[in-house]
XYZ file of C-alpha atoms in Angstrom:
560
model
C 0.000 0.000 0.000
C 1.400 3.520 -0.856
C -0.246 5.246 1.132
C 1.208 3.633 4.213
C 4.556 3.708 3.179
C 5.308 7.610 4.217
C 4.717 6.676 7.836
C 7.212 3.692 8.214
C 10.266 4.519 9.882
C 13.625 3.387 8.913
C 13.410 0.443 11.527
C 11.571 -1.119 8.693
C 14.052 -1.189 6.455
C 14.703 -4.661 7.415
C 10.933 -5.998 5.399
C 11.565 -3.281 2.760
C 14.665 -5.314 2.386
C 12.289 -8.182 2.071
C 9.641 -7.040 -0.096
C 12.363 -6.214 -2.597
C 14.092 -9.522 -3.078
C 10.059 -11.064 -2.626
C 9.427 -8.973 -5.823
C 12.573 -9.611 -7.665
C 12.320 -12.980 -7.041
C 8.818 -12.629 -8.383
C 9.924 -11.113 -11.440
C 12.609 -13.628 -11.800
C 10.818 -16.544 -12.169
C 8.563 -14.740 -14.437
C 11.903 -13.693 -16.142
C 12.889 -17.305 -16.346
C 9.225 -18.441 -18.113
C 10.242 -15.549 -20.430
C 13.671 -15.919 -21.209
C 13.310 -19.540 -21.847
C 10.547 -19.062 -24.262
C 13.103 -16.329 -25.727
C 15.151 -19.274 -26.073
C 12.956 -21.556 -27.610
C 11.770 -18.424 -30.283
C 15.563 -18.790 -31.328
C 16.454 -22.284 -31.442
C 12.732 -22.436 -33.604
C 14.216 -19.097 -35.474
C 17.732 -20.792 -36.223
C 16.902 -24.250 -36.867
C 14.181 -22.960 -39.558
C 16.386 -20.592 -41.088
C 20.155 -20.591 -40.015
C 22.050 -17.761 -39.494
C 21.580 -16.534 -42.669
C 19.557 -13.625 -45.067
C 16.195 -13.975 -43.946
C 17.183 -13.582 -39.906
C 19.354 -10.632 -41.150
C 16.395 -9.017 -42.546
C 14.174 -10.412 -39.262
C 16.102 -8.497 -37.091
C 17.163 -5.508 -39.491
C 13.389 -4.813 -39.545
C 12.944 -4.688 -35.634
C 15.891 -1.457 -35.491
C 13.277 0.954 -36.718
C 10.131 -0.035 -34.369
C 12.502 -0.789 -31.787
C 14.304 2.971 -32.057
C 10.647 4.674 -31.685
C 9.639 2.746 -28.516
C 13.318 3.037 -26.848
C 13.064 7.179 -27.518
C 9.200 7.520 -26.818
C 8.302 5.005 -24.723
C 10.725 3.364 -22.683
C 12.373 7.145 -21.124
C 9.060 8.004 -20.633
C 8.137 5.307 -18.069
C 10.848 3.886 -16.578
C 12.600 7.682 -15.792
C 9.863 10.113 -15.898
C 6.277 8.597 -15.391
C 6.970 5.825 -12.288
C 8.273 8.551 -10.106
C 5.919 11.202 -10.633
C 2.968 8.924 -10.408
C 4.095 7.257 -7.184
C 4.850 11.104 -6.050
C 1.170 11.827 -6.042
C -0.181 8.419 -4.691
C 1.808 8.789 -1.752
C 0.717 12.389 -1.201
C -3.122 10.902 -1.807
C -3.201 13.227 -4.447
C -5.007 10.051 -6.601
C -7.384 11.931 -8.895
C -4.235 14.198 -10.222
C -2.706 10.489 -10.287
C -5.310 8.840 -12.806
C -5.979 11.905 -14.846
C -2.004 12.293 -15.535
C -2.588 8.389 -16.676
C -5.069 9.641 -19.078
C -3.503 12.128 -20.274
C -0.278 10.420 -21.269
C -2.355 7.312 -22.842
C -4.171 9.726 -24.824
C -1.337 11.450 -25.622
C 0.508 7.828 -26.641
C -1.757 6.903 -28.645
C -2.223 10.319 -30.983
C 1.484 10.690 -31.045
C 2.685 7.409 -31.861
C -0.151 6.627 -34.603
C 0.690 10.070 -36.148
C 5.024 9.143 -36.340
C 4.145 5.418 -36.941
C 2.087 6.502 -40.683
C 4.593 9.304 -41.011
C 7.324 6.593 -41.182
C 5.547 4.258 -43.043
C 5.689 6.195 -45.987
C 9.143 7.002 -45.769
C 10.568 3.483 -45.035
C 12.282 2.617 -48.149
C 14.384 5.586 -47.682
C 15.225 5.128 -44.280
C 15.806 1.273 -45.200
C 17.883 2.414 -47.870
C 20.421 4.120 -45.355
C 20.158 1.117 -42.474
C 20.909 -1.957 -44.535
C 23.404 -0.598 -46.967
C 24.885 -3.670 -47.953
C 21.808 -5.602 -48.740
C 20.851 -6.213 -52.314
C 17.416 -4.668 -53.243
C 15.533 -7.927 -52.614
C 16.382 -7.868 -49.417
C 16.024 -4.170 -48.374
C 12.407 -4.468 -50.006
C 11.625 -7.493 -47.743
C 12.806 -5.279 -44.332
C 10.459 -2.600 -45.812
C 7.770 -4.711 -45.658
C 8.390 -6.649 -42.571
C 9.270 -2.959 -41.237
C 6.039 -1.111 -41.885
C 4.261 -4.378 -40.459
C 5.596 -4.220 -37.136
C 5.373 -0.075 -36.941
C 2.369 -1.182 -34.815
C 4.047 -2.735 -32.322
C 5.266 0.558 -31.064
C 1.999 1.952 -30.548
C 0.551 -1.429 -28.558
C 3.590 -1.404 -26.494
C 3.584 2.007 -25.862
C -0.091 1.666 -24.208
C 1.571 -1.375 -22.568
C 4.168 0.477 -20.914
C 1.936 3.004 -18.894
C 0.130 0.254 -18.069
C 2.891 -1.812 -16.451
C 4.189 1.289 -15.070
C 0.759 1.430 -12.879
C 1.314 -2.325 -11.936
C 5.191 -1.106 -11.151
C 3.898 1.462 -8.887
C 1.959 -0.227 -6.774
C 4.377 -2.985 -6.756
C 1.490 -5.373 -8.431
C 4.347 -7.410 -10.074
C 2.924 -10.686 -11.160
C 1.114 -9.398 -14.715
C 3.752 -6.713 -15.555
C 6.318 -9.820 -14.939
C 3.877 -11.925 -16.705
C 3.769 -9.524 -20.675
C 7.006 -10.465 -21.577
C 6.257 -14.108 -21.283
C 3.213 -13.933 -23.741
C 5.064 -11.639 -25.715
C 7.234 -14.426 -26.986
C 4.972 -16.615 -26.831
C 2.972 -14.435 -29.373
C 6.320 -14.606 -31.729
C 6.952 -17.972 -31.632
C 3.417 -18.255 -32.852
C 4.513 -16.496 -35.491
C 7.742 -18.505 -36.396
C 6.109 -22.133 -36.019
C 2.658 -20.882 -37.927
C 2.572 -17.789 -39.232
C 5.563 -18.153 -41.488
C 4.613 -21.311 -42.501
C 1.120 -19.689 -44.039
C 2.414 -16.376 -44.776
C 6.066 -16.647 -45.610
C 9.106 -14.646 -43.896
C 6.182 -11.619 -43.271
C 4.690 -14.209 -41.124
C 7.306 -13.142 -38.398
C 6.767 -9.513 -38.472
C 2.918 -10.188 -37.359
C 4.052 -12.707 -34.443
C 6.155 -9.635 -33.397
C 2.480 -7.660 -33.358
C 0.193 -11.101 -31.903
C 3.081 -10.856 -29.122
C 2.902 -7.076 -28.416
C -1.027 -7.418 -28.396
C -1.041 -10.208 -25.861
C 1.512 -7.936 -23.581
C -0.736 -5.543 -23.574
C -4.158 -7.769 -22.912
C -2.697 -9.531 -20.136
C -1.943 -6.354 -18.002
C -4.957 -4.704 -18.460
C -7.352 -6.620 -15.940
C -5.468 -5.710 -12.931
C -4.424 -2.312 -14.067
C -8.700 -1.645 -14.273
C -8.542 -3.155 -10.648
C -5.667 -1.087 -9.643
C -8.033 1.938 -10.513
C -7.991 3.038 -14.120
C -10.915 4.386 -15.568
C -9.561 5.284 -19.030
C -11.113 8.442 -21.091
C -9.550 10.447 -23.813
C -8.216 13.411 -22.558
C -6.042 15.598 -24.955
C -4.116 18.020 -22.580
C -0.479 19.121 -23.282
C -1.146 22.076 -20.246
C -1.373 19.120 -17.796
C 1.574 20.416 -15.233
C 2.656 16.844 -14.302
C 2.508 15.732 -18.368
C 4.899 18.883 -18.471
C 6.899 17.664 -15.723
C 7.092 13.884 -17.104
C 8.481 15.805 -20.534
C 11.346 17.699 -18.431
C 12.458 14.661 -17.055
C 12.372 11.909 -19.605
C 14.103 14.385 -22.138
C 17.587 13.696 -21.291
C 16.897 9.801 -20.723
C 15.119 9.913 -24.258
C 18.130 11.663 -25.877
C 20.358 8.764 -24.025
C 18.399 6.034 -25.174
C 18.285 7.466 -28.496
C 21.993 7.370 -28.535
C 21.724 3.924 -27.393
C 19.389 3.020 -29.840
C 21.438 4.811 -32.672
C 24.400 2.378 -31.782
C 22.336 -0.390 -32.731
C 21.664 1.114 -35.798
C 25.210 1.603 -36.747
C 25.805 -2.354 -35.486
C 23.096 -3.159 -38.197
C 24.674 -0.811 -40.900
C 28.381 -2.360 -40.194
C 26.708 -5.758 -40.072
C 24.726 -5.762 -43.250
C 28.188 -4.872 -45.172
C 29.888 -7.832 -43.668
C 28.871 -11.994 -44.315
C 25.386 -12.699 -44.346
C 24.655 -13.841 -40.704
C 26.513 -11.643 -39.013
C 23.470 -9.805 -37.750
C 21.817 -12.783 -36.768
C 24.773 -14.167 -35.291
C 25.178 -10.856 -32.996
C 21.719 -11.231 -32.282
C 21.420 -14.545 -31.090
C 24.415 -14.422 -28.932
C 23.109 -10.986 -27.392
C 20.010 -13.155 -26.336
C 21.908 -15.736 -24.959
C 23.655 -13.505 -22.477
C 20.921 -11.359 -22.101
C 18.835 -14.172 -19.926
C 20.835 -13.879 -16.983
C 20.771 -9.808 -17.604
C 17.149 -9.956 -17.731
C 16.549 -12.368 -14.520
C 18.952 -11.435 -12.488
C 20.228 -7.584 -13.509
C 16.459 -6.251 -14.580
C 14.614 -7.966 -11.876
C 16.439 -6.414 -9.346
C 16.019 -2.817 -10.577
C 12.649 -3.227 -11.563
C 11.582 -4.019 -8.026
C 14.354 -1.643 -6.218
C 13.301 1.145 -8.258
C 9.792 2.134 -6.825
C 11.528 2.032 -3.113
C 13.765 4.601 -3.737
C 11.991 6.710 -5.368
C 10.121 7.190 -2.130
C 13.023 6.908 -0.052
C 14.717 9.777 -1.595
C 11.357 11.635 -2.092
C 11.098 11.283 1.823
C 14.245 12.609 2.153
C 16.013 9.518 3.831
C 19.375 9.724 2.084
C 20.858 7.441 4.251
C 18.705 4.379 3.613
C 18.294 4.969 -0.064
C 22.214 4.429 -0.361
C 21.880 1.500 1.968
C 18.388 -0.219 -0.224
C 21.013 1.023 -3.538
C 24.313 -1.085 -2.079
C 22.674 -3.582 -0.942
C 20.847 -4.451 -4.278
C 23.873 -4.109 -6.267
C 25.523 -6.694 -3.848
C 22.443 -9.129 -4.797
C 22.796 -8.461 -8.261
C 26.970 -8.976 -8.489
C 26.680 -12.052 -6.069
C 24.464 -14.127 -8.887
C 25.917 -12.311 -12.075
C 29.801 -12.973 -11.588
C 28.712 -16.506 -10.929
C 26.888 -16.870 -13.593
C 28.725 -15.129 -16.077
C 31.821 -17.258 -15.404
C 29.566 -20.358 -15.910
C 28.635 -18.673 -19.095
C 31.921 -18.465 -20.749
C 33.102 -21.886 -19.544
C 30.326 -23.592 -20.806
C 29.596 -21.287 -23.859
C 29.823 -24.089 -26.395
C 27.925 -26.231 -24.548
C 25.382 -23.586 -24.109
C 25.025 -22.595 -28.057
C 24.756 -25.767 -29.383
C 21.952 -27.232 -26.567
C 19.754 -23.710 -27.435
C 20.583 -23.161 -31.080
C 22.451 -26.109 -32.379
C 20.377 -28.237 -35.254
C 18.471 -27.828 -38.442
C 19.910 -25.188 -40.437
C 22.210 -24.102 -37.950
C 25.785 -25.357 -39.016
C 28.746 -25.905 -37.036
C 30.436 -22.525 -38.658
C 27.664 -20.153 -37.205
C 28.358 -21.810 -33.818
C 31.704 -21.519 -33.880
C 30.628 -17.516 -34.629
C 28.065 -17.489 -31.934
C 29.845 -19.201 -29.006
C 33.094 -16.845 -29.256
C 30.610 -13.898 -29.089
C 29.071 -15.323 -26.463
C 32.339 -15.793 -24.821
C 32.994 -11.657 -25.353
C 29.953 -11.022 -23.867
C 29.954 -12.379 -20.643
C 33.048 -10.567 -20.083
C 30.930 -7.301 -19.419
C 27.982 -8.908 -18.119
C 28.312 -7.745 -14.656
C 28.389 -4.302 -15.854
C 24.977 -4.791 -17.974
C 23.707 -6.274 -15.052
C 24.495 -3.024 -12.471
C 23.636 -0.537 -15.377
C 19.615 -0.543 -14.664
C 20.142 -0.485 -11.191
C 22.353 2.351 -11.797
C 20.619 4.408 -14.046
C 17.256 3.973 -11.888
C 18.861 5.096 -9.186
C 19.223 8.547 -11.067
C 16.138 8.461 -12.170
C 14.586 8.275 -8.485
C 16.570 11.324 -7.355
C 14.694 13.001 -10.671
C 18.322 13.470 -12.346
C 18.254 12.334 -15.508
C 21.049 14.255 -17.204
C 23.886 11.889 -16.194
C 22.888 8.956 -17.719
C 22.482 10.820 -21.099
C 25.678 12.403 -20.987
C 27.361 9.074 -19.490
C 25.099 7.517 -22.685
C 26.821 9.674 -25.187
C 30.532 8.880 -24.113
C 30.156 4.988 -23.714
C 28.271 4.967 -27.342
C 30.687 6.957 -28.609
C 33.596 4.640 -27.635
C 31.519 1.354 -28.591
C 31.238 2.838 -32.319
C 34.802 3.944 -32.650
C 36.315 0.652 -31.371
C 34.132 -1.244 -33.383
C 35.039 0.580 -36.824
C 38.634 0.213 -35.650
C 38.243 -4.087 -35.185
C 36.130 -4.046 -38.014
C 39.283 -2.489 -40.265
C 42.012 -3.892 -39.021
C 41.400 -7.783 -39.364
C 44.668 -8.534 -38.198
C 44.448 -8.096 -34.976
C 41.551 -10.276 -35.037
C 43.428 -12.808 -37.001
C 46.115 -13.104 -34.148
C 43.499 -13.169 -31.409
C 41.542 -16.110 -33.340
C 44.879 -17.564 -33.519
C 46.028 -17.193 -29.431
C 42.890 -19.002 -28.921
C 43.652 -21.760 -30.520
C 40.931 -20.960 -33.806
C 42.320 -21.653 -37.280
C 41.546 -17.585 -38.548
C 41.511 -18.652 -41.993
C 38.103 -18.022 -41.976
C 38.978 -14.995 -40.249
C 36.840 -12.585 -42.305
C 33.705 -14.144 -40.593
C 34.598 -13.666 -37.323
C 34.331 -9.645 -37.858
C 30.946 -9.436 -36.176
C 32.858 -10.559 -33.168
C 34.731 -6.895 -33.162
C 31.313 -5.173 -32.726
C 30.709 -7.189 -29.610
C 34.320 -6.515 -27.996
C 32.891 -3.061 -28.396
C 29.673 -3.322 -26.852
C 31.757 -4.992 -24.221
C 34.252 -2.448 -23.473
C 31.628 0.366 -24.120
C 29.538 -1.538 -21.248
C 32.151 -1.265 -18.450
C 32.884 2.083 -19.333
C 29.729 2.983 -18.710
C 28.418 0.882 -16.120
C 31.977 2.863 -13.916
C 31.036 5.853 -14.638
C 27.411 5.732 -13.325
C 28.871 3.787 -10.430
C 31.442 6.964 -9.156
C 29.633 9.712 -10.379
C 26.413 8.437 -8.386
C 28.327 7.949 -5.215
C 30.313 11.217 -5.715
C 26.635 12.725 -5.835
C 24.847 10.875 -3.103
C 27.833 9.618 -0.682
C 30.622 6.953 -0.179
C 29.656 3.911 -0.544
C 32.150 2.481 2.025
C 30.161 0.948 5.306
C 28.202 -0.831 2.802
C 31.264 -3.719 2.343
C 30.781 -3.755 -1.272
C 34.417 -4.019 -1.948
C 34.793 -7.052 0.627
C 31.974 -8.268 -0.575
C 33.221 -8.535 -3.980
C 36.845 -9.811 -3.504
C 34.839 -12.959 -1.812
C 32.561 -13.702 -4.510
C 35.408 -13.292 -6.878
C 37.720 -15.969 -4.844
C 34.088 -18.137 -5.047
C 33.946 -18.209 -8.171
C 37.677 -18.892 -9.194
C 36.943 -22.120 -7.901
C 33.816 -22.800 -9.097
C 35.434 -22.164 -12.481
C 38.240 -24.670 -11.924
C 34.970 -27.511 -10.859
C 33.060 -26.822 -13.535
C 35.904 -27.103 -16.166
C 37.277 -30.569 -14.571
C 33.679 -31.457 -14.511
C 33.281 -30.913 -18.255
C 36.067 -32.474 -18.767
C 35.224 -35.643 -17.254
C 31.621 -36.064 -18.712
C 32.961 -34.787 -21.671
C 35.484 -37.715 -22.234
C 34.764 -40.479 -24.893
C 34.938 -42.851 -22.072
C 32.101 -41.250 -20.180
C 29.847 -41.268 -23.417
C 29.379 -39.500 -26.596
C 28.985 -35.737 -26.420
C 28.020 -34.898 -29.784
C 24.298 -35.635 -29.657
C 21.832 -33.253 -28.416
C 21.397 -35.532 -25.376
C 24.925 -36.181 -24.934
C 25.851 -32.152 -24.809
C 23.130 -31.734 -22.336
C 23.986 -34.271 -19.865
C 27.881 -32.355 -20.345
C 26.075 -29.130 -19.909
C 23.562 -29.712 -16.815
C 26.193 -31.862 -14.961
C 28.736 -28.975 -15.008
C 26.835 -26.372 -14.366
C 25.193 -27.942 -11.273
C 28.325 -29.063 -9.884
C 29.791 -25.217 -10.467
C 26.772 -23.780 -8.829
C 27.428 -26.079 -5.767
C 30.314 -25.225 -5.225
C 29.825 -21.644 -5.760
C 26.975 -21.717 -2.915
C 29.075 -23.900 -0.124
C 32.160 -21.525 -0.991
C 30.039 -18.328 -0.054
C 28.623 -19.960 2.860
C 32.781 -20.736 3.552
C 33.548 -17.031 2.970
C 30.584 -15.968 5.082
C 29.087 -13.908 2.442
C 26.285 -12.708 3.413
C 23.834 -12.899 0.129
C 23.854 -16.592 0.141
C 21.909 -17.318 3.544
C 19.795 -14.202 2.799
C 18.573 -16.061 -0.431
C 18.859 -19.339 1.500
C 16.206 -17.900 3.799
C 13.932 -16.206 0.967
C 13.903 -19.506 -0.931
C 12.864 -21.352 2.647
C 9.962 -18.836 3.204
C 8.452 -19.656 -0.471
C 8.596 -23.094 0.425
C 7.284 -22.818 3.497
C 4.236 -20.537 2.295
C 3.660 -23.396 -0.447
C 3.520 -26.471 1.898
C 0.771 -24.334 4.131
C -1.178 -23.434 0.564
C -1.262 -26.913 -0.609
C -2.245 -28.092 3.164
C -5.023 -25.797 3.503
């Protein structure tokens, strides 16, 4: 309840604490359901079409819609709108509340139905300019597929203020629950659409899975208390105030989202694929980001916005530490995992059909590149919502604008100069006479770098702003989980090893890579756990004792 939150003291802290890790566990699982539908939309995507022309052109058509919601939509909620709306529930000022809701649908839903047939018209020309190195058959398919999924924006959009509502007042379970039929909605669109309407058959999954996003938060958004009417007003002082503050977050996503744009223009001029490939390994590594890094934020980010809207300075830097310890104390982990079992990984989700060995050779050394900035991805929302409660958006934008900067200039550079990827292929143990495919694999040791640059930056400017960060034992903290996982990664490798011997069975069936997979993992995640219990650190009994209380609550639920 909002309204009761003002008059708890800090004392409380303790089940704010709670409620937190509750919700991100929540949202977890929910990410989980997601992400692994996410991965079955890819293996489904790769084995159907390999990492070839018509995935290029998939995923070259998504850069457009993608770039309106980022600007428009995305700021607008997670910076500007959450805040401000949980501002004036906790004041009880709830009819100003629901009328600002109003207000900004309407507003939505004019704005982004007026750009969306404004770009329609003009999408051969901006196609023209993002896929350079596509012949005309292609480019015309991305038009199409493009000007198909220009809807999705505008469903989303609607989505997103609802789901901000939900974030509010911490109603977690449907705005954790979109993203799952969201994929589910594109899958559709792989297994059957496709097959009835051709390669355009995936652009309307993409719109059947922003539809269901949007239908599955709207009961409990109605029973949250929206009474929706169409209500036109730009005077509206908190619309004005939402504008103010998601202006410099909009700019810095549109950087972001102008990055990706130059990836796809770099990536159409180089082997077909390379997109694809990019793509799929980003979504690999993004499921831990998502479950672990997102989930976190997302539930963090409501609490301190009313802890530093209540002043208490003290205890937002406290909630902020102590969720960034959650989030680095399952990332590391699981990022090390990542990269040691990165083979394993590609060809369980991806491997088969039309999928050859070649693109996951490609896939599993980007893979590899990514995890090495992982933990930074997973600290950046945390981060940057953590400006965003304090109402400062500026410093993410201009934070945005160097780190984008430095991704595109290192990746032209790698891109150029194949030699030095040619030696690195080479130190790894990689014949690199096939080096001229493994270009794509520059653009991610960009993103990578570019990630930890930025992820630093937030990290020292925000504690140069708000105060040290040092009775929080973040740095102790760390050095332990590091130590952890050093020796989780020396388990899980002798681990592969062993299952992965000819004696042991054969590993090159689905089955057989599995078995190699699960059995490592597991025994690297053991370890990792009774090694933090060793080193006393403290995150492990904390989720020890969150996991116990689910349990607990089941066993009464199925008893009664």
């Amino acid at each position: 309840d909002l309204h009761s939150f003002p008059t708890r003291r800090s004392s409380d802290l303790v089940v704010v604490s709670e409620s937190i890790t509750r919700n991100a566990v929540l949202i977890a699982i929910m990410g989980i359901a997601s992400r692994l539908l996410g991965l079955i939309r890819d293996r489904a995507l790769a084995s159907k079409f390999g990492a070839g022309e018509i995935l290029d052109v998939y995923y070259a058509a998504f850069k457009i819609p993608d770039f309106i919601y980022s600007f428009l939509i995305l700021g607008t909620v997670s910076a500007a709108f959450v805040p401000i709306f949980t501002e004036l529930i906790c004041r009880k000022k709830d009819e100003d509340a629901w009328k600002l809701v109003n207000v900004l649908l309407t507003v939505i839903l004019v704005a982004l139905s007026v750009l969306a047939i404004i770009l329609f018209i003009f999408t051969p020309v901006l196609v023209e300019w993002l896929t350079v190195g596509f012949d005309p058959e292609r480019k015309e398919l991305v038009a199409t597929m493009t000007r198909v999924m220009l809807l999705s924006p505008i469903i989303l959009g609607v989505s997103s203020v609802m789901g901000g509502i939900l974030n509010s007042f911490k109603k977690f379970f449907y705005y954790s629950l979109a993203p799952v039929f969201y994929n589910l909605g594109i899958i559709i669109g792989v297994v059957f659409l496709s097959e009835c309407f051709g390669p355009i058959g995936l652009a309307w999954g993409v719109i059947l899975g922003a539809l269901m996003h949007l239908l599955v938060q709207i009961p409990e958004t109605i029973n949250s208390g929206l009474k929706f009417s169409f209500q036109f007003d730009l005077k509206n002082k908190n619309l004005y105030r939402i504008i103010i503050l998601m202006i410099p977050r909009a700019l810095g996503t549109a950087v972001y989202q102008i990055n990706l744009l130059v990836v796809t223009v770099i990536a159409s001029t180089l082997t077909a694929g390379s997109l694809a490939i990019f793509t799929f390994a980003d979504n690999i590594q993004s499921v831990s980001l998502g479950v672990f890094g997102i989930s976190f934020a997302t539930a963090a980010f409501p609490i301190l916005s009313i802890l530093w809207a209540e002043g208490k300075r003290r205890d937002f830097v406290e909630r902020l530490i102590k969720t960034i310890r959650k989030i680095l104390f399952l990332i590391i982990p699981i990022s090390a995992l990542t990269f040691v079992l990165r083979a394993q990984i590609v060809r369980v989700i991806l491997g088969g059909g039309r999928f050859d060995w070649e693109d996951t050779m490609l896939t599993l050394e980007c893979l590899g590149v990514f995890t090495i900035s992982l933990w930074a991805q997973g600290i950046i929302p945390v981060l940057s919502r953590a400006f965003y409660a304090i109402q400062n958006t500026f410093i993410p934008f201009m934070v945005g604008i160097f780190s984008t900067a430095i991704n595109v200039i290192i990746a032209v550079y790698l891109i150029k100069n194949n030699q030095i990827l040619a030696i690195f292929w080479k130190w790894l143990g990689y014949n690199p006479e096939v080096v001229g495919n493994f270009e794509i694999v520059g653009l991610v040791w960009a993103f990578s770098i570019s990630s930890i640059i930025n992820a630093l930056l937030l990290f020292f400017i925000l504690r140069a702003k708000i105060g040290t960060f040092s009775k929080q034992g973040l740095f102790k903290m760390l050095i332990k989980v590091l130590v952890a996982t050093l020796i989780m990664v020396f388990v899980t490798q002798a681990v592969k090893n062993f299952v992965g011997a000819e004696s042991f069975g054969a590993k090159s069936t689905f089955l057989g890579v599995f078995v190699q997979l699960s059995l490592a993992a597991g025994s690297g995640f053991v370890a990792y756990v009774i090694l933090s219990y060793f080193l006393s650190i403290s995150e492990v009994r904390y989720f020890v004792k969150i996991i116990k209380r689910y349990i607990l609550k089941i066993k009464k639920q199925l008893v009664v």
